[in-house]
XYZ file of C-alpha atoms in Angstrom:
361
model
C 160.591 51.116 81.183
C 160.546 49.238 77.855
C 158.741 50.213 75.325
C 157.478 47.218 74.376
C 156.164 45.299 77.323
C 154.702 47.042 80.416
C 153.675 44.888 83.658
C 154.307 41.741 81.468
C 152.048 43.336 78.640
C 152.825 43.686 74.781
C 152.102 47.182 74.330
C 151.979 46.414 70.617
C 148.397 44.416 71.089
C 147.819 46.816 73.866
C 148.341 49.471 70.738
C 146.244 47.407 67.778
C 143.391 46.353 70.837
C 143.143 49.865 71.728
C 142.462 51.377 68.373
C 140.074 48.861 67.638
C 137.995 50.437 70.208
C 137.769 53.701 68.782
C 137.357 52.372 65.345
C 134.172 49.809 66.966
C 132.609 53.173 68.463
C 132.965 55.042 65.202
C 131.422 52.774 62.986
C 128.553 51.975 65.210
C 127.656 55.538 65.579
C 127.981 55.785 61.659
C 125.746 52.662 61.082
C 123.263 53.556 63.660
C 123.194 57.643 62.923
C 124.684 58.595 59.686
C 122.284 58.959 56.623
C 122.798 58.232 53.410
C 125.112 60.678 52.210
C 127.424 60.407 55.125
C 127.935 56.473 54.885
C 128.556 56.595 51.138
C 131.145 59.401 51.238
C 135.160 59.083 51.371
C 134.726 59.826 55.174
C 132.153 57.229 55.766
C 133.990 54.937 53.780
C 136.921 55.201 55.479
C 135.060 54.654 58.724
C 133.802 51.404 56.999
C 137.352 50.245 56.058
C 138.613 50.732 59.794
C 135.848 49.731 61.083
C 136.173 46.194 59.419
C 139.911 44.059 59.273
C 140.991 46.619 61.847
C 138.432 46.212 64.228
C 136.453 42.789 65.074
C 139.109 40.667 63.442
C 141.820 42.369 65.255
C 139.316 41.910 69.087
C 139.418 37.866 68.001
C 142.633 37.458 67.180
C 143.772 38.983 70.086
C 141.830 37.467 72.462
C 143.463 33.907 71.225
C 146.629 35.963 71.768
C 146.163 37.021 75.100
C 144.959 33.725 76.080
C 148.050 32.310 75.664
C 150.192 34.628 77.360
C 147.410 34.530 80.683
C 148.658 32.734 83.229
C 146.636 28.999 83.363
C 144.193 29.177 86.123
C 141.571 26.051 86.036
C 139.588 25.110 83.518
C 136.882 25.611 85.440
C 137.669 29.192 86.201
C 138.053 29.864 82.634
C 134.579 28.065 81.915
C 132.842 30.245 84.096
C 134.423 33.144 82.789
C 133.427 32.525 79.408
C 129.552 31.586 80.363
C 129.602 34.934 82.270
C 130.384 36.741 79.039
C 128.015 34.524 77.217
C 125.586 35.513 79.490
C 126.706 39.361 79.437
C 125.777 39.471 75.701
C 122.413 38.622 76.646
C 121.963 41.993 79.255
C 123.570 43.823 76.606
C 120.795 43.214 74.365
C 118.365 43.835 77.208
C 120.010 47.130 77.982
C 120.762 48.709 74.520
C 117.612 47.311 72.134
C 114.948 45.715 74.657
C 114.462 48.671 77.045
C 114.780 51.466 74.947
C 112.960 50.210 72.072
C 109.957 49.293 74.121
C 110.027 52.587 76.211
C 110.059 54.324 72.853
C 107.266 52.664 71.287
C 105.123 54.219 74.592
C 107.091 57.413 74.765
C 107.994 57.858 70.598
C 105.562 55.763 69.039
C 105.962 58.153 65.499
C 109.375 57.078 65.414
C 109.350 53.801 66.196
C 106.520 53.211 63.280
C 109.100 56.094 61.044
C 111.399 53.428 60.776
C 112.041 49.850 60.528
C 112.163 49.613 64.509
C 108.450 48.266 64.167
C 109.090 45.136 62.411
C 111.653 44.217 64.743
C 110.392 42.043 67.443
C 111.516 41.695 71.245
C 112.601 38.646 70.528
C 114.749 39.137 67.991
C 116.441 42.005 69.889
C 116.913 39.594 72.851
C 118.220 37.060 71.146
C 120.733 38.507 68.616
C 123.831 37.383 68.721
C 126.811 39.618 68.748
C 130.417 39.587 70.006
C 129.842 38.983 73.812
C 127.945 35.831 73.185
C 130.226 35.123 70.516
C 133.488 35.467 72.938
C 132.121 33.601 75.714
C 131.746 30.662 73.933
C 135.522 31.126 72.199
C 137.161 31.284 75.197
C 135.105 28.098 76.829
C 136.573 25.890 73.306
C 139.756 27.737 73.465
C 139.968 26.817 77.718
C 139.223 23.224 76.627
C 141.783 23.257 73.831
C 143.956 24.457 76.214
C 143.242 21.450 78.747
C 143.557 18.731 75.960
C 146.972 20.460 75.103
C 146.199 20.020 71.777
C 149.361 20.800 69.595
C 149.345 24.327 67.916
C 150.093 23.254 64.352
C 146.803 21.351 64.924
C 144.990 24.319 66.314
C 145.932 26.189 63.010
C 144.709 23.182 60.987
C 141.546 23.497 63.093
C 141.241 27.060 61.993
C 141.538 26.909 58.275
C 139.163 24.250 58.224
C 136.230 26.335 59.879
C 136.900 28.904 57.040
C 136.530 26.548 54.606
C 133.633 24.709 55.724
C 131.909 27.571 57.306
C 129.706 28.643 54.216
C 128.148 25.162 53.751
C 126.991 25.519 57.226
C 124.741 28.605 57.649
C 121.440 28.881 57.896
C 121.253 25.324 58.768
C 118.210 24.860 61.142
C 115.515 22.049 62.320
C 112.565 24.223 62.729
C 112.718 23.540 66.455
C 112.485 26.517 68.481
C 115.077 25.389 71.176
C 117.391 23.374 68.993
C 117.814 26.292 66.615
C 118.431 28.432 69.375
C 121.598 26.874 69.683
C 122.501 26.315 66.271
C 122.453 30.237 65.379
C 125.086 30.303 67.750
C 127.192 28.390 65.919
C 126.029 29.260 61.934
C 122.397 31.185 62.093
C 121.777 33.197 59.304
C 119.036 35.581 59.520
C 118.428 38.849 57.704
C 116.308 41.449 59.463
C 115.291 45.075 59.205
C 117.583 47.787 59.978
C 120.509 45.006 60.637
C 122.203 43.069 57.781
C 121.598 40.386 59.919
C 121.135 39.130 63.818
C 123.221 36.895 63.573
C 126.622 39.005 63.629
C 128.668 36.960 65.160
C 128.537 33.075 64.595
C 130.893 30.485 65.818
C 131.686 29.682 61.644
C 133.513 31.670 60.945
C 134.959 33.962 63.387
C 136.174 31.043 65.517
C 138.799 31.219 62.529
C 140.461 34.630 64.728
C 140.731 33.386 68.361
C 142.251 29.901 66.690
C 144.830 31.857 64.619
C 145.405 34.574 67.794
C 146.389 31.007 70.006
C 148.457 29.900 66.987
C 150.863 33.374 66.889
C 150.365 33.595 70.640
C 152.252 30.309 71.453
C 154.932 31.504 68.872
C 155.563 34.581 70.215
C 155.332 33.587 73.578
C 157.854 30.733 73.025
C 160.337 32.350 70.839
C 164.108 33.388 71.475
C 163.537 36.685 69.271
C 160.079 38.097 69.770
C 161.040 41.094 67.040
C 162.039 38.477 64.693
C 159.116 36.262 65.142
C 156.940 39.810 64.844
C 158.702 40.487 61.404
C 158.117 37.138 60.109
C 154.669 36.956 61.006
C 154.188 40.431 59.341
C 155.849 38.989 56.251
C 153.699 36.136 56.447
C 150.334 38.023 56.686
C 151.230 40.297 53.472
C 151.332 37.421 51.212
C 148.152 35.730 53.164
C 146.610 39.166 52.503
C 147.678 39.079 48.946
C 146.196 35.988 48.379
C 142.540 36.789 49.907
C 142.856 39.912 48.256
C 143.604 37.786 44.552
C 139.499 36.211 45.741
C 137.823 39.242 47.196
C 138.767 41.404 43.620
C 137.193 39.388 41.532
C 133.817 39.220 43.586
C 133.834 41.366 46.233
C 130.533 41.194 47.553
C 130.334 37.784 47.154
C 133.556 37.354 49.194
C 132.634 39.461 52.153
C 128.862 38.678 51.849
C 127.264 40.739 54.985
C 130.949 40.829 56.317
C 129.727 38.866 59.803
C 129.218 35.734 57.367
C 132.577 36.413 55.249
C 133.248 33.405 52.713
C 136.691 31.647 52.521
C 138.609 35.134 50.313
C 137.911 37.684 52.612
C 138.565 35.504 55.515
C 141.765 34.865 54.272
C 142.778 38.538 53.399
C 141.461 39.555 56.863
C 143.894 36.483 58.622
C 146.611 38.054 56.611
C 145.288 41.991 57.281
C 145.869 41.310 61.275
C 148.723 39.716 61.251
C 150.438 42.430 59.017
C 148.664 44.692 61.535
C 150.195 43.666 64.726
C 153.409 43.685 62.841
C 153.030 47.576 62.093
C 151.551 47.489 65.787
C 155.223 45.744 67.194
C 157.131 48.857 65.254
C 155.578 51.530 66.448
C 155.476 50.712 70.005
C 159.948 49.641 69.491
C 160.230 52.852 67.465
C 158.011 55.729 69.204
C 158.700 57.070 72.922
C 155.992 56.618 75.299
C 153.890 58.968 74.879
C 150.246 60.416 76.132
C 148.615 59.097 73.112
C 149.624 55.845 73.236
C 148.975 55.542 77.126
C 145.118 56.729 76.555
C 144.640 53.705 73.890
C 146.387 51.500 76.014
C 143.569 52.283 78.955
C 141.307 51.564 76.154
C 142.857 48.001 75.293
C 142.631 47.347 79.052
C 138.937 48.560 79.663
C 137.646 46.586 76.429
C 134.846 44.424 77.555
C 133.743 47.711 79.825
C 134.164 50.010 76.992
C 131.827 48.024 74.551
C 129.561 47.823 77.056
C 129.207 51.710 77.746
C 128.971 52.591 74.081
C 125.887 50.531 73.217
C 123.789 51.418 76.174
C 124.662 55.141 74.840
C 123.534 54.044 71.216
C 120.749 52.299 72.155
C 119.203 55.202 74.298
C 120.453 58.184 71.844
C 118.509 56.780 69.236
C 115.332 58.446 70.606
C 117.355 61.936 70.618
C 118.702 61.335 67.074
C 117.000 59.022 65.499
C 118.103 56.419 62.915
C 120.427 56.873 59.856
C 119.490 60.586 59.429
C 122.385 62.844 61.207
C 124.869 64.620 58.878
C 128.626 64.934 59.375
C 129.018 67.088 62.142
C 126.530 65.268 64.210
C 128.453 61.770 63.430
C 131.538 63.217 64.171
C 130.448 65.158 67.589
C 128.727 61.746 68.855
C 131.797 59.908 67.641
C 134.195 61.791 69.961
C 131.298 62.154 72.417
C 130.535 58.342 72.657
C 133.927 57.792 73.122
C 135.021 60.537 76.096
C 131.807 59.229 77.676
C 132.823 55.476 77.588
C 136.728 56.459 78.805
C 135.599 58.310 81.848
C 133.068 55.634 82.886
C 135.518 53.015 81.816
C 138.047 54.663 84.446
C 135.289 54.988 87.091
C 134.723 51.668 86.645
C 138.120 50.598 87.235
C 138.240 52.895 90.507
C 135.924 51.257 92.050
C 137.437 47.708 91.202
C 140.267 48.558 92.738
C 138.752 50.299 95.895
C 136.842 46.866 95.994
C 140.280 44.813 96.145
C 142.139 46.937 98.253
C 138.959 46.635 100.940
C 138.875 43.216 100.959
C-alpha cells in the first residue's frame, strides 16, 4: 500500500488532521481544568503553543483542502450539509454548557456561585459561537464558490482580503436583537466571564483557512508532482511564517489579540505555520513505515466532527466532578489521556453502527 495515499486519502492531512485532535482535547481540558500554576508553566505552555497554529488553523485549512479533493455532489447536498453542522453547533452548546450548567445550579449551586459560571447566562451559552457553527457556514460559501467556479488565484485574493479587513469589522452591531444575531456570526465580538470571548469563531477571520485550504487543495490536486508541489508549498509557508512572525514580535498581544479575533501578523504567521506544517506532515508519512501510531491518528482524522463532539459533552459534565481551573498536573494529564481514550472508543462505536446501518439497508 502506499504510504502516502490510502483509499484515495492523503495520509499526510490524515497525519496533521489527526494530531490536531489530540492537541484540541488537550488544551480544552487545560483551559477548562488546569489552575493557575499549571497553565503558566513550560508544560502548559507548550499545550498552549500546540494547541494554537497546530490545531484550529490546521481543522480550517484542511477542510478547504479536503473539499477540493471530495468528489462534487450538488450544491444542494453540500448546502444541507453545511446547515446541518451549523445547526450541530447549536446542540453542542445545549449538550455541553446549557444542561449541565443548569442541572448544576439545582444540584451544585456553591459551585456554580464559586465561580464565574453565575454571570453567565443561558443565553449566552446557547448562542456562542464556536467551530461547528463556524464550519457549517464555510462549507455553504465554499459549496457556492465551488458552483460559480470561481478561479483559485481569485479565491486566494478573496482570502487575504478578509485578513486584512477583518479587524475593522468586529464588534460591529445595530442593537437589534435578531439582526445582530447574525452579524456575530460573521464579526461579533463579545468578552464574557470565564471565556475570552463567545464569539470564538467568526466568519472574519477564520474564513481566511478554508479559502487558503481550497487554494493548496486545487494545486495539489492538479499537479504532475504532488511531492514537489508539497516542498514548494512548505518553502512558501516558512517565509509567510517569517513574515507574520517579523509583526507578531514586535506586539505580540496585540497581534494575536484573544487568538479567535487574530489581527492581520498572526494571521499571516499562522497561513505560513500550516502550510510549513503539512509539508513536515507530507515527509513523514513518504519517509516512516506504516505503523500503529500513525493508523490510531488517522482514525482520529476520520472521526473528527464525532470526536469534537464526544470531548465537550465530557467537559461540560466533568466540570461538576472537577470543577473549574483548579486541578494540578496529574489531574490535567490523567483527564487529558482519559478524554481522549473515551472519545476514540465512542468515536469507533459510532462508526460501527454507521456501517451496520449501510450494510442493512
Amino acid at each position: 500500500m502506499n504510504n502516502t495515499k490510502q483509499g484515495g486519502r492523503l495520509l499526510s492531512v490524515d497525519l496533521a488532521r489527526g494530531l490536531a485532535v489530540f492537541f484540541m482535547i488537550a488544551i480544552h481540558v487545560l483551559t477548562v481544568f488546569g489552575n493557575l500554576e499549571v497553565q503558566e508553566s513550560v508544560f502548559g505552555q507548550v499545550i498552549q503553543f500546540f494547541g494554537g497554529p497546530p490545531a484550529a488553523p490546521v481543522f480550517m485549512l484542511l477542510m478547504g483542502f479536503s473539499f477540493m479533493y471530495s468528489h462534487k455532489t450538488e450544491l444542494k447536498a453540500k448546502l444541507l450539509r453545511g446547515f446541518s453542522i451549523f445547526l450541530a453547533g447549536y446542540l453542542l452548546n445545549l449538550l455541553r454548557f446549557v444542561i449541565p450548567f443548569e442541572t448544576g445550579k439545582w444540584l451544585m449551586p456553591d459551585l456554580i456561585e464559586s465561580t464565574l459560571l453565575s454571570e453567565l447566562s443561558v443565553y449566552t451559552l446557547f448562542t456562542t459561537v464556536d467551530i461547528l457553527q463556524f464550519a457549517g457556514i464555510a462549507l455553504m460559501i465554499m459549496a457556492l464558490i465551488q458552483k460559480m467556479n470561481i478561479n483559485k488565484w481569485a479565491i486566494l485574493c478573496i482570502a487575504v482580503v478578509v485578513t486584512l479587513i477583518s479587524p475593522l469589522l468586529w464588534g460591529i452591531s445595530t442593537d437589534v436583537p435578531a439582526v445582530d444575531f447574525f452579524l456575530d456570526l460573521l464579526w461579533g465580538d463579545h468578552k464574557v466571564p470565564l471565556f475570552e470571548n463567545s464569539i470564538a469563531f467568526p466568519l472574519f477571520p477564520w474564513l481566511t483557512f478554508p479559502l487558503l485550504g481550497m487554494f493548496l487543495g486545487e494545486t495539489i490536486k492538479f499537479s504532475s508532482n504532488q511531492t514537489k508541489s508539497f516542498k514548494i508549498m512548505g518553502l512558501i509557508g516558512g517565509i509567510v511564517l517569517l513574515i507574520g512572525a517579523a509583526f507578531v514580535v514586535v506586539n505580540p498581544e496585540y497581534q494575536f489579540n484573544d487568538y479567535y479575533h487574530s489581527r492581520q501578523g498572526a494571521m499571516i504567521f499562522m497561513c505560513g505555520f500550516v502550510m510549513l506544517w503539512l509539508y513536515i506532515a507530507k515527509l513523514l508519512t513518504d519517509r516512516i513505515p506504516p505503523n500503529p501510531l500513525f493508523e490510531l491518528i488517522y482514525k482520529w482524522s476520520r472521526g473528527v466532527t464525532n470526536i469534537y463532539f464526544i470531548h465537550w459533552v465530557i467537559i461540560g459534565w466533568s466540570i461538576g466532578l472537577f470543577g473549574i481551573q483548579n486541578s494540578s498536573y496529574l489531574t490535567v494529564i490523567a483527564l487529558i489521556l482519559g478524554i481522549t481514550v473515551i472519545s476514540h472508543i465512542l468515536n469507533i462505536l459510532l462508526g460501527k453502527k454507521k456501517k451496520k446501518k449501510v450494510i442493512n439497508r
